Backbone as CSV, one residue per row, in Angstrom:
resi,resn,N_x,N_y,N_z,CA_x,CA_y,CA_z,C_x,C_y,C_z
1,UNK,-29.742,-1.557,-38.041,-29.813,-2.370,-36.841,-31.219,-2.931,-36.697
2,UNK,-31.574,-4.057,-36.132,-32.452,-5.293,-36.187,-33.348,-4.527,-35.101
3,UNK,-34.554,-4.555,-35.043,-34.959,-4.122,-33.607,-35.449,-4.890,-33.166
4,UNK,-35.951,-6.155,-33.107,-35.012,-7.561,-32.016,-33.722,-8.212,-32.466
5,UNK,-32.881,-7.681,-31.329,-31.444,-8.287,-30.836,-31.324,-8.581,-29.642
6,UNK,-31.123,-10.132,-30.152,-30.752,-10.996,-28.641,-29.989,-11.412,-28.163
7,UNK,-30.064,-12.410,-27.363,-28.487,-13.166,-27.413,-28.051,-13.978,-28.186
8,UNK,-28.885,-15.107,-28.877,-28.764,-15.669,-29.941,-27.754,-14.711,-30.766
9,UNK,-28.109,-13.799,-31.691,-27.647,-13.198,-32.154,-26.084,-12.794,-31.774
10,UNK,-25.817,-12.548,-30.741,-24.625,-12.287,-30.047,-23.572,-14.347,-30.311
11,UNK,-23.938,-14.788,-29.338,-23.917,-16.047,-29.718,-23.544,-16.818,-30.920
12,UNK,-24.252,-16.218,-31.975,-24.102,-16.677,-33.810,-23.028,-15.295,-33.698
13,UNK,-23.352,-14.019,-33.929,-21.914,-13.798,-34.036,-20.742,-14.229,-33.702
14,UNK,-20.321,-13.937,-32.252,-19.252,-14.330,-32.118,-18.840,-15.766,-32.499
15,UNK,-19.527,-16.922,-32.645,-19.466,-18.395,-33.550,-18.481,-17.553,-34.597
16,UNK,-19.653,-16.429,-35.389,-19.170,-16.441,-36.675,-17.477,-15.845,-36.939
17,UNK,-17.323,-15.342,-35.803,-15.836,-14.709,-35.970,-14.673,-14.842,-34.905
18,UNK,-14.860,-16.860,-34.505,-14.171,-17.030,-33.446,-12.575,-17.229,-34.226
19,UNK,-12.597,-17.330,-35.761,-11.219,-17.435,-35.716,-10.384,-15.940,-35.555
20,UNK,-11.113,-14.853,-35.922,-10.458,-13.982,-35.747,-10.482,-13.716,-34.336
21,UNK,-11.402,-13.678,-33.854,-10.981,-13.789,-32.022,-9.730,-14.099,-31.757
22,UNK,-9.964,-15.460,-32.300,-8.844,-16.557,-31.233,-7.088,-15.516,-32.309
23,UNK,-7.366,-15.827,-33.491,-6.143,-14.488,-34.071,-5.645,-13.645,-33.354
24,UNK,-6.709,-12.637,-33.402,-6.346,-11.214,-32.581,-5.530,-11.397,-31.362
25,UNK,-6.252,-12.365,-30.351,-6.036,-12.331,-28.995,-4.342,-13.084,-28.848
26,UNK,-4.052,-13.847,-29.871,-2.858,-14.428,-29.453,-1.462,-13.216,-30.633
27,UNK,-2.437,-12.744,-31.376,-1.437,-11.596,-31.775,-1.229,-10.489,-30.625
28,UNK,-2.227,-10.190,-30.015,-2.253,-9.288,-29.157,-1.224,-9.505,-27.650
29,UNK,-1.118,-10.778,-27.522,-0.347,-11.331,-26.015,0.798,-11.130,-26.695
30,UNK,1.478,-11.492,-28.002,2.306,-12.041,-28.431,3.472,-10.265,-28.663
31,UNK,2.330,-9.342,-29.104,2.787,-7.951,-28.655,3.592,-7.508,-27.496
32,UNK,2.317,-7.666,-26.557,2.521,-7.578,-25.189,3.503,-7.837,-24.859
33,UNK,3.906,-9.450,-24.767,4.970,-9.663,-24.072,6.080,-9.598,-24.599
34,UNK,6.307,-9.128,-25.849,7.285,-8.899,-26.894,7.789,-7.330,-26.103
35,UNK,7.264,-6.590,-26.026,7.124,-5.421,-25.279,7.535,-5.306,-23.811
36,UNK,6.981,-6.470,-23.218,7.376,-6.478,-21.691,8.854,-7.437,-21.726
37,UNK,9.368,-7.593,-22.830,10.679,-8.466,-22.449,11.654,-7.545,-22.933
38,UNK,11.109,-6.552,-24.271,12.228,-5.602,-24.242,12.547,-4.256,-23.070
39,UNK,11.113,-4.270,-22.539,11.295,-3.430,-21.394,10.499,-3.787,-19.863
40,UNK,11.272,-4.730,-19.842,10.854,-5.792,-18.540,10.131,-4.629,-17.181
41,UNK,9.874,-5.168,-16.609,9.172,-4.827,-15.220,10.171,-4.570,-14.567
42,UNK,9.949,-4.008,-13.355,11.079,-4.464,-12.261,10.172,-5.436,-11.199
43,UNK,11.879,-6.181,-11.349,11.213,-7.383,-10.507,11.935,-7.172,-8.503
44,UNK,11.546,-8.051,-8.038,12.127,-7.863,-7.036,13.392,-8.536,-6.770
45,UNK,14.300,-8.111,-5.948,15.720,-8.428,-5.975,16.326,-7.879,-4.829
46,UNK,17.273,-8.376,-3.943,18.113,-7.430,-3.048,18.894,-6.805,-3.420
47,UNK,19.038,-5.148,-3.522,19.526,-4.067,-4.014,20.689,-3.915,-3.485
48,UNK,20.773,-5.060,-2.499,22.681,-4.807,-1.671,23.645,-5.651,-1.875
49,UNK,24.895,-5.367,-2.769,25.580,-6.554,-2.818,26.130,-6.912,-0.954
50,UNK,25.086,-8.178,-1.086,25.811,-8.529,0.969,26.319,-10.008,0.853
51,UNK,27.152,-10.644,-0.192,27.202,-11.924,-0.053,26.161,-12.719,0.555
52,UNK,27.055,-13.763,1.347,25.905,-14.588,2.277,24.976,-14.284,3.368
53,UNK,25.394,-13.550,3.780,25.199,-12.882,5.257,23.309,-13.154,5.456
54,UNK,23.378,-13.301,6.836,21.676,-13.437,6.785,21.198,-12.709,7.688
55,UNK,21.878,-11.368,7.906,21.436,-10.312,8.203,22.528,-9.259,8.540
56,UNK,21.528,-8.101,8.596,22.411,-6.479,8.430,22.217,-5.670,9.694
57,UNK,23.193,-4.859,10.005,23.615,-4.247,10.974,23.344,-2.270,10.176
58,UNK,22.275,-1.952,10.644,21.841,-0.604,10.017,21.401,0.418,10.987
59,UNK,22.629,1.633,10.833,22.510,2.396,11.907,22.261,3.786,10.892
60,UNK,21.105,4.545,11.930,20.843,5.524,11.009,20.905,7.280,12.051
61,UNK,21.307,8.243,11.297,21.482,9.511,12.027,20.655,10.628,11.821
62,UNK,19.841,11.303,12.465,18.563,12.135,12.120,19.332,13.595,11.977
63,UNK,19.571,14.348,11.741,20.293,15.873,11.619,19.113,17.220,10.645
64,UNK,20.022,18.187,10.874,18.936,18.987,10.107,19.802,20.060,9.801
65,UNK,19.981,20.831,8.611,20.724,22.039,8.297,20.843,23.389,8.790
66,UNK,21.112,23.810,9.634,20.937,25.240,10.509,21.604,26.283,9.664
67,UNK,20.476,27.198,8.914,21.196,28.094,8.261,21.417,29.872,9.003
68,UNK,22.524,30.232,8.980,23.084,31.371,9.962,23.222,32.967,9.492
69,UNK,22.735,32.730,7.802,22.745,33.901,6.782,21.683,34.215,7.127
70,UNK,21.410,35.264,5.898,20.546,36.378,6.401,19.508,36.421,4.815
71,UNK,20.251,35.502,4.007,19.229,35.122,3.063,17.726,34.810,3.566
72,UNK,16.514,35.254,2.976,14.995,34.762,3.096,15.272,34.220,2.206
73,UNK,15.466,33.781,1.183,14.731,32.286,0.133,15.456,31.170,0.679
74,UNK,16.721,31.358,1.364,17.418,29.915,1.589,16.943,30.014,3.122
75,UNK,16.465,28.404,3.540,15.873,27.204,4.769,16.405,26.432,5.097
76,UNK,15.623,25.641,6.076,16.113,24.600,6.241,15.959,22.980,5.554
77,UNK,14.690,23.813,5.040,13.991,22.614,4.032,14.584,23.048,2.367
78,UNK,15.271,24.271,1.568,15.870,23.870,0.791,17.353,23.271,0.882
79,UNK,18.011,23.901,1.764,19.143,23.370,2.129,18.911,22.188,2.028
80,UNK,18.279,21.126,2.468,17.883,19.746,3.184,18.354,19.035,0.997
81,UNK,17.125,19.330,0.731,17.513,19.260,-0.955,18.476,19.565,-1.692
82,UNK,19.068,20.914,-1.063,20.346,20.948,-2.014,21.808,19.486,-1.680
83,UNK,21.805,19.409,-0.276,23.319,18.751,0.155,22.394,17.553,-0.222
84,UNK,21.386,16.774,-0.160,20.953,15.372,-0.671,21.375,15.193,-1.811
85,UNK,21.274,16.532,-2.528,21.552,15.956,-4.224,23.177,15.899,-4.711
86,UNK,23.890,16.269,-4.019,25.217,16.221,-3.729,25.295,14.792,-3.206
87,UNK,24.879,13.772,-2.892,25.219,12.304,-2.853,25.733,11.850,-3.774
88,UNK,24.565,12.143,-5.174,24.995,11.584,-6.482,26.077,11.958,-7.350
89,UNK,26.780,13.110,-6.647,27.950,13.675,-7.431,29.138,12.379,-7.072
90,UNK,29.766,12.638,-8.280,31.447,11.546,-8.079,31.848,12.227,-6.892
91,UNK,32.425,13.092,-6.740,33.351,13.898,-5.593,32.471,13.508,-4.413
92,UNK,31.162,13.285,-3.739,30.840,12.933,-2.889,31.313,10.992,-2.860
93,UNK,31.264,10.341,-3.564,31.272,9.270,-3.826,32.911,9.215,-3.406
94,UNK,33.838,9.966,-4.134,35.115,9.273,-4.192,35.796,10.285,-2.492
95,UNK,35.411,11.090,-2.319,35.295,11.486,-0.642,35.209,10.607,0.362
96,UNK,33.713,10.093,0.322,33.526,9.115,1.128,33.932,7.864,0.949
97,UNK,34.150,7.124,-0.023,35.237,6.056,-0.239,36.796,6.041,0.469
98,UNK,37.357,7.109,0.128,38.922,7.387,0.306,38.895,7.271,2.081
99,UNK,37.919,7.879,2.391,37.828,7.787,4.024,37.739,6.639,4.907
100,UNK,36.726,5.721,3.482,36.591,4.324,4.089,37.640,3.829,4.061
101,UNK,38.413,3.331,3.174,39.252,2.875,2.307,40.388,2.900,3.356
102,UNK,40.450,4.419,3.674,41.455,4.451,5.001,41.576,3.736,5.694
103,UNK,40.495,3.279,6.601,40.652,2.205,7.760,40.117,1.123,7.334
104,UNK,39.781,0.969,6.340,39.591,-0.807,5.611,39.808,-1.036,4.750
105,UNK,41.064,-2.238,4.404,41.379,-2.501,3.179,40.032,-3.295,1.990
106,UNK,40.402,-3.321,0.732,39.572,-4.053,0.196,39.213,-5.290,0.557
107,UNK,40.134,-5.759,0.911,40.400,-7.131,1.254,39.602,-7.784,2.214
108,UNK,39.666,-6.725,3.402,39.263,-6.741,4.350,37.223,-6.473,4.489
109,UNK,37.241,-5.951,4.042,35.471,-5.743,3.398,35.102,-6.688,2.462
110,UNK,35.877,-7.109,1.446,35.575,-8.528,1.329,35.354,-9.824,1.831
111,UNK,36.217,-9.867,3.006,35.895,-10.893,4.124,34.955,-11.060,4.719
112,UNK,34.241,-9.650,5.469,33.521,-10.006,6.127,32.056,-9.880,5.292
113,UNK,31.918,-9.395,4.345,30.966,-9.513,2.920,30.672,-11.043,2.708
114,UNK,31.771,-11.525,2.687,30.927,-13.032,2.414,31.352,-13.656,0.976
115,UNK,30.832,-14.135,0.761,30.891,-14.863,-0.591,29.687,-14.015,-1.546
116,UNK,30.080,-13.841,-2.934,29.389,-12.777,-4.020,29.947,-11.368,-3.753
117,UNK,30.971,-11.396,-2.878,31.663,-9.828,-2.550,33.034,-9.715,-2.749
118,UNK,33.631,-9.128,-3.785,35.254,-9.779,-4.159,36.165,-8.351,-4.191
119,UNK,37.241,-8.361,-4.093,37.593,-7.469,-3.956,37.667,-6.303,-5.313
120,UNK,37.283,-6.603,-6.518,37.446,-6.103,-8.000,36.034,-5.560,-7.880
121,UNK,35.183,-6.119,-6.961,34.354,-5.442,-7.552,33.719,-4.345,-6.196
122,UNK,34.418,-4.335,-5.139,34.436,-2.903,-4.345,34.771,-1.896,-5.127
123,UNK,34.406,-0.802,-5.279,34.388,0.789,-6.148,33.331,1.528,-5.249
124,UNK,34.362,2.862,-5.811,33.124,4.012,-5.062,32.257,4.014,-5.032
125,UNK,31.630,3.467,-6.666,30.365,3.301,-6.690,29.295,2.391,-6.146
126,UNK,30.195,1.114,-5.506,29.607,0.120,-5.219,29.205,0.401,-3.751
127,UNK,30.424,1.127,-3.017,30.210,1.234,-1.817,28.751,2.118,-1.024
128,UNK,28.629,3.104,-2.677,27.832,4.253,-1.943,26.049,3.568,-2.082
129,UNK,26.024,2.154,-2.201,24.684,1.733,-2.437,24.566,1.124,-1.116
130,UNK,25.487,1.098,0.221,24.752,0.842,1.462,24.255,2.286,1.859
131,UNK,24.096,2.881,1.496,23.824,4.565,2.356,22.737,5.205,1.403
132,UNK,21.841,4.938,2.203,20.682,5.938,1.466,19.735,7.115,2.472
133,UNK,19.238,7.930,2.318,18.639,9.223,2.835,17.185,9.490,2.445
134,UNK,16.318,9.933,3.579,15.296,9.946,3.458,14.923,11.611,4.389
135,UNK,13.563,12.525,4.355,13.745,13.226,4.862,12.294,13.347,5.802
136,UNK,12.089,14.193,6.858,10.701,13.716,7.257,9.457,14.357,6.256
137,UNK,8.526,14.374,7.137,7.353,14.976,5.704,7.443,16.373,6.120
138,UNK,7.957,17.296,6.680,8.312,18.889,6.123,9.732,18.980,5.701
139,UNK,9.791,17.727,4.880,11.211,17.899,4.452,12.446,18.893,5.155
140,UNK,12.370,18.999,6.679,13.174,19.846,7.694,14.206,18.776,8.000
141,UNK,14.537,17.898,8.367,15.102,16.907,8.779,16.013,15.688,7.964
142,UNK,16.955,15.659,7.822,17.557,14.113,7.172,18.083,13.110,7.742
143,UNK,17.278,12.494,7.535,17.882,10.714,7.832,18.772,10.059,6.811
144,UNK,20.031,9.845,7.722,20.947,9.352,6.502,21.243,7.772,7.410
145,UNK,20.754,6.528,6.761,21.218,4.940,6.971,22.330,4.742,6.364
146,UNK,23.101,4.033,6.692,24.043,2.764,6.020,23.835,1.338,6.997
147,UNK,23.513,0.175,6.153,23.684,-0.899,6.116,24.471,-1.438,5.386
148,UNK,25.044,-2.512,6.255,26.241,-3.577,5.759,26.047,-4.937,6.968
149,UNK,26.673,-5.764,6.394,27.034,-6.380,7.541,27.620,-6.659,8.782
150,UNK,28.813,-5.556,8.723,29.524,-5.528,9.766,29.016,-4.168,10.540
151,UNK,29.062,-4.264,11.820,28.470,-3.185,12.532,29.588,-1.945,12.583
152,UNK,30.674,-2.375,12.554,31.759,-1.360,12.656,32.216,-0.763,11.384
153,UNK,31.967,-1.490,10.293,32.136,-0.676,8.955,30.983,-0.084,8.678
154,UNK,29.426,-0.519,8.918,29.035,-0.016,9.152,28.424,1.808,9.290
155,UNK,29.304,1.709,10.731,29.275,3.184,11.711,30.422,3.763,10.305
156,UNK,31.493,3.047,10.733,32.695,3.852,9.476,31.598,4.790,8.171
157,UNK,31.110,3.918,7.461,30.386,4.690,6.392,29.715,5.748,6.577
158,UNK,28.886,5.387,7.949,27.868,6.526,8.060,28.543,7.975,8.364
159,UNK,29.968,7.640,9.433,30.771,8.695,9.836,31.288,9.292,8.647
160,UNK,31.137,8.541,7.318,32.498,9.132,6.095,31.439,10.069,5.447
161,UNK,29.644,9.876,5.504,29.092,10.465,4.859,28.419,11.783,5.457
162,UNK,28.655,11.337,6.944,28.247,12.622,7.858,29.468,13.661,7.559
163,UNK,30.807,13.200,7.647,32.094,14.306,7.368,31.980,15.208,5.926
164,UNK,31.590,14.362,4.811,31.044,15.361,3.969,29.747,16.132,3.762
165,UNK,28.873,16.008,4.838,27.752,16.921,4.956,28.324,18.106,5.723
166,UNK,29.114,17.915,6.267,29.849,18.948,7.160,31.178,20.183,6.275
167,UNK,31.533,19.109,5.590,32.506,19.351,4.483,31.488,20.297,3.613
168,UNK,30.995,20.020,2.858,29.452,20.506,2.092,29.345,22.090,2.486
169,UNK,29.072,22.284,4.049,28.302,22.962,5.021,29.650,24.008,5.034
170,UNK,30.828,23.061,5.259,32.032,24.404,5.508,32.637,25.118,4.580
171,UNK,31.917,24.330,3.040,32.136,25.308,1.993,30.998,26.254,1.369
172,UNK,30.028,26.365,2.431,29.004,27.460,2.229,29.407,28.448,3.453
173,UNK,30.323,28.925,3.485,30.556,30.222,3.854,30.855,29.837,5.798
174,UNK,30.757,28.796,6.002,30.390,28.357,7.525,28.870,29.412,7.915
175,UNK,28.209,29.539,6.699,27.281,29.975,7.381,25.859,28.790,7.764
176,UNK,25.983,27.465,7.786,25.303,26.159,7.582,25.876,25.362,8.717
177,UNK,25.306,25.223,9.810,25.934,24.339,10.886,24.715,22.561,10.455
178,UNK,25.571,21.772,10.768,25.238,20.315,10.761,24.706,20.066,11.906
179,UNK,23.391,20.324,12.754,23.066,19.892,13.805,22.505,18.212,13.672
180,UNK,23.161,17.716,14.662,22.530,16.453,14.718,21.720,16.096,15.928
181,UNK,20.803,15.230,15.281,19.296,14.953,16.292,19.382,13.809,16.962
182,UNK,19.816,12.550,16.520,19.794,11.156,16.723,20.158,10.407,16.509
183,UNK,20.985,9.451,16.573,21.321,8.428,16.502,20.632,6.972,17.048
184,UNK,20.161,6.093,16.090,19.879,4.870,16.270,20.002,3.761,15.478
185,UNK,20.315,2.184,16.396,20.828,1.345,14.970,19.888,-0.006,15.466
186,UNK,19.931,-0.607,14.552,18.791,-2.357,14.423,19.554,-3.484,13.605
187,UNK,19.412,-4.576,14.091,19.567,-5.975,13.059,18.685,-6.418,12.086
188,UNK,18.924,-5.885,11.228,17.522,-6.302,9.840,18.069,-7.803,9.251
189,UNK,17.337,-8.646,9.087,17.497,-10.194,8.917,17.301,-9.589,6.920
190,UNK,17.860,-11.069,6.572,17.191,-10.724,5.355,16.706,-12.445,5.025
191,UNK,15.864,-12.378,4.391,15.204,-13.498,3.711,15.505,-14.074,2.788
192,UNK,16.462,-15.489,3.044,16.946,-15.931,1.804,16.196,-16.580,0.827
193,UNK,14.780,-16.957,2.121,13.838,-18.112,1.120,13.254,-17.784,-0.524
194,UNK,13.321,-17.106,-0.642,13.340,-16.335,-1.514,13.926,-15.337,-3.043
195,UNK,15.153,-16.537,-2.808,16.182,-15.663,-3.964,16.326,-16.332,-4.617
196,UNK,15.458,-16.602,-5.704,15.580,-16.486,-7.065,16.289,-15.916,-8.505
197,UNK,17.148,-16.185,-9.103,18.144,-15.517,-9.701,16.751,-14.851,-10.894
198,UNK,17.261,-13.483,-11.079,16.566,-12.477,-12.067,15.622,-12.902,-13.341
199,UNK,16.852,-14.231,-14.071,16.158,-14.824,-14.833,15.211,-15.265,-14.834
200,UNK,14.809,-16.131,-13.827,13.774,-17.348,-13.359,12.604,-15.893,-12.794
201,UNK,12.980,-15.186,-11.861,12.156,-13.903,-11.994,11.511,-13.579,-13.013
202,UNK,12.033,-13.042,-14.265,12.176,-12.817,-15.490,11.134,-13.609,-16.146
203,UNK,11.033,-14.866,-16.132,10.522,-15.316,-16.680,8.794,-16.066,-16.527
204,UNK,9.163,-15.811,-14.547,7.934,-16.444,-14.258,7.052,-14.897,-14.317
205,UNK,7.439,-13.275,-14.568,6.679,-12.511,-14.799,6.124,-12.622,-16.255
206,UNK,7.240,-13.129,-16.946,6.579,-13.098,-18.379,5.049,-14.069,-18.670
207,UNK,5.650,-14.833,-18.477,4.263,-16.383,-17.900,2.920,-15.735,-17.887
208,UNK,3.457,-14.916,-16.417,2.033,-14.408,-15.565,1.640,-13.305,-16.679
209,UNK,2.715,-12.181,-17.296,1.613,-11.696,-18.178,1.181,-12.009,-19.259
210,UNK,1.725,-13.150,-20.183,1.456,-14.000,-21.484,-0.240,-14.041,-20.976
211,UNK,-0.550,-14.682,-19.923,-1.895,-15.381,-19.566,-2.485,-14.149,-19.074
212,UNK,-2.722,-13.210,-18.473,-3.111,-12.264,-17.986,-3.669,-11.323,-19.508
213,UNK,-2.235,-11.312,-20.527,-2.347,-10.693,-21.812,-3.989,-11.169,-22.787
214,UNK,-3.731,-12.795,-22.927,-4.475,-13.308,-23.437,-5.310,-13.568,-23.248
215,UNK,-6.139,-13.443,-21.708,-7.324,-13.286,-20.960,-7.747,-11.562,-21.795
216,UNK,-7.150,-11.066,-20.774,-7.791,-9.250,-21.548,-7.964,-9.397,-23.408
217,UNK,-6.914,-9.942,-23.967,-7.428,-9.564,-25.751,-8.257,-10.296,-26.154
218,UNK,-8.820,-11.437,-25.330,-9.900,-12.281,-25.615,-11.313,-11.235,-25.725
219,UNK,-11.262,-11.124,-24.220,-12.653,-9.908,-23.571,-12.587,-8.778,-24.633
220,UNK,-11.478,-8.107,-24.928,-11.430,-6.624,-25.941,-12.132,-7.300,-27.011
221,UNK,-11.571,-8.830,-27.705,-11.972,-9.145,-29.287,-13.536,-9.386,-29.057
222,UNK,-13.869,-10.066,-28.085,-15.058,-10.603,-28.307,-16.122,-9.335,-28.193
223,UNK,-15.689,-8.558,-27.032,-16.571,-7.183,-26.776,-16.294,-5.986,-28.395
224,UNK,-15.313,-6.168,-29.383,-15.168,-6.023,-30.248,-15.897,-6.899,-31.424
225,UNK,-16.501,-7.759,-31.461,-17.489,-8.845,-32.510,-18.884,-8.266,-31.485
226,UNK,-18.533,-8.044,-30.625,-20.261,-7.542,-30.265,-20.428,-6.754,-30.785
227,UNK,-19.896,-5.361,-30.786,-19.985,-4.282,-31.442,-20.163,-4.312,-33.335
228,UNK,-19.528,-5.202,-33.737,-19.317,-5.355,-35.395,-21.118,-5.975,-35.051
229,UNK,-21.331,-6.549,-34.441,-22.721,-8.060,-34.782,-23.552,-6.609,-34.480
230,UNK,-23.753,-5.656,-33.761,-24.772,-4.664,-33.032,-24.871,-3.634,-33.807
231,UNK,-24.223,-3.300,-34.571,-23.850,-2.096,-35.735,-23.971,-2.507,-37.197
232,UNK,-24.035,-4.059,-37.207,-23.887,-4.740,-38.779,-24.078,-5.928,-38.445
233,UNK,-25.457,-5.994,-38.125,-26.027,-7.477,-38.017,-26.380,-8.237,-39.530
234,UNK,-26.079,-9.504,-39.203,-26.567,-10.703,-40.030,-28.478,-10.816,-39.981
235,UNK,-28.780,-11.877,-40.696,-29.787,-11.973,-40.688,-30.171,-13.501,-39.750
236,UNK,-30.731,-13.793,-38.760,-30.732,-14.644,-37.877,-32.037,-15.515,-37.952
237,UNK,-33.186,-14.866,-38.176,-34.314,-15.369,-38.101,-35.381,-14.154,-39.048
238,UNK,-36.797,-15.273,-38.947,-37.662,-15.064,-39.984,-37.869,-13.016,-39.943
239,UNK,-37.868,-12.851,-38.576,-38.831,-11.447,-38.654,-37.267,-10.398,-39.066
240,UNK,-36.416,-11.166,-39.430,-34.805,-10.399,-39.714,-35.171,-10.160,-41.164
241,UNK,-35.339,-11.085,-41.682,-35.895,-10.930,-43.214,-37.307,-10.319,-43.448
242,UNK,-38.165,-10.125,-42.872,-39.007,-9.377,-42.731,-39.200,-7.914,-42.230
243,UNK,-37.918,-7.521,-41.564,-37.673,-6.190,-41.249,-37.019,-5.184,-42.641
244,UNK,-36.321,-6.149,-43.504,-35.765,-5.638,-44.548,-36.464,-5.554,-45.740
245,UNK,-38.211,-6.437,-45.784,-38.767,-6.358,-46.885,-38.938,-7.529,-47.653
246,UNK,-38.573,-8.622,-47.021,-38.196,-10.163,-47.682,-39.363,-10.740,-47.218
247,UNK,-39.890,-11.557,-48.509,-40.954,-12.308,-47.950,-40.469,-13.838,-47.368
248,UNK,-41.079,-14.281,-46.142,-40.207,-15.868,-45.562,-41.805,-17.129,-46.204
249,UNK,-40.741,-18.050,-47.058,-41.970,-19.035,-47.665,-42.092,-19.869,-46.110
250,UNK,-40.959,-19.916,-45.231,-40.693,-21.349,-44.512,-39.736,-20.952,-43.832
251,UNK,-39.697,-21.533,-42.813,-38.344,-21.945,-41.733,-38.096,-23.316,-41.717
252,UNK,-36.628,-23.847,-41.786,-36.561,-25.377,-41.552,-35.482,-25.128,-40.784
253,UNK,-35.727,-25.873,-39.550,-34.876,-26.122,-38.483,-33.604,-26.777,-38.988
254,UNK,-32.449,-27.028,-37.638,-31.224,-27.585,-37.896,-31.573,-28.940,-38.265
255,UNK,-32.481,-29.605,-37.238,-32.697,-31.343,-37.296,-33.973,-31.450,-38.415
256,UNK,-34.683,-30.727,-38.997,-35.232,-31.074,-39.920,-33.947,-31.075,-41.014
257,UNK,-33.690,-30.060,-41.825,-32.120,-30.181,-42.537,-31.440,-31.276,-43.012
258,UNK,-30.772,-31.770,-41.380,-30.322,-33.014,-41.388,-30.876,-34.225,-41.849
């Protein structure tokens, strides 16, 4: 290493190795986003099939598990975890469906769904994505929502998912009472300005990281030719050849040269 290094030096390097720069950096985006398209981002999207509708009717119920055994390891805060994870079972799913199903035909939930809501594609599974659960922060308490559009199917859901927490509860021995805390419901609007089909999503993330990609592998390559020029310098000027033992007859400038 030179013991004057300047910027010049920096400068004539990187000159000297802008094609591999400019290489690297567009191999490097070209990775990237090769990478981010086989395993895309998540983008944003409304998670509810609600047809047209331009807003939701979401009523939610606060409760908490009262346990009556005489067990010490079982609470109210594991209980709370165990019947939550019982949502994701089929038998909770096809429970609370059959209940709906009862007092509303498909047909009929298709109607008031809107357009993008058909009757082939109501299923248990589809239904159980208005109802989701949250718990407070001593995990003692559950909040169980359903949103939909209609206020009365609605309540229906929330009632089909409260009957199997109870259901749940009466096959632990009835020693688990379902106390409930609250009831409250709101009109959540939703924002159509905004809906963009996945693709066009899709693609304006790719965009943003192509350029984002090729900004960063620029900075890595070039901060990478600093390092090669700082560790394995060229020879730049007279006292460069004089550090190594070379005698200099002369310097001739660029415009003398010419």
């Amino acid at each position: 290493m030179f013991e004057h290094f300047g910027l010049k030096d920096v400068f004539v390097g990187i000159w000297k190795y802008k094609w591999k720069i400019l290489i690297a950096s567009v191999l490097g985006t070209v990775i990237i986003v090769a990478i981010c398209a086989l395993f895309p981002f998540k983008t944003e999207k409304i998670d509810l099939d609600v047809g047209n509708v331009s807003e939701l009717q979401m009523k939610t119920v606060s409760f908490y598990l009262d346990y009556k055994g005489t067990g010490e390891s079982v609470t109210s805060k594991s209980l709370s975890a165990a019947f939550l994870a019982t949502m994701n079972d089929k038998e909770c799913r096809e429970y609370t469906a059959d209940l709906v199903l009862d007092k509303y035909s498909k047909k009929d939930i298709a109607g008031f769904m809107g357009n993008g809501v058909t009757e082939a594609s109501i299923t248990t599974n589809s239904l159980a994505q208005y109802v989701f659960s949250t718990t407070d922060e001593d995990k003692f308490a559950i909040k169980l929502t359903a949103r939909t559009s209609d206020e009365a199917f609605t309540e229906t859901l929330l009632d089909a998912y409260m009957s199997w927490f109870k259901q749940v509860a009466a096959n632990a021995g009835s020693q688990v009472n379902v106390v409930e805390l609250s009831r409250n419901e709101q009109v959540v609007s939703i924002d159509n300005s905004n809906t963009k089909t996945l693709m066009e999503k899709q693609q304006w993330s790719l965009t943003k990281v192509a350029a984002l990609a090729f900004v960063v592998c620029v900075l890595l390559s070039v901060i990478g030719a600093f390092f090669k020029i700082l560790f394995a310098p060229t020879l730049n000027r007279k006292s460069d050849f004089e550090a190594v033992g070379l005698t200099v007859l002369g310097e001739v400038s660029i415009k003398e040269r010419n």
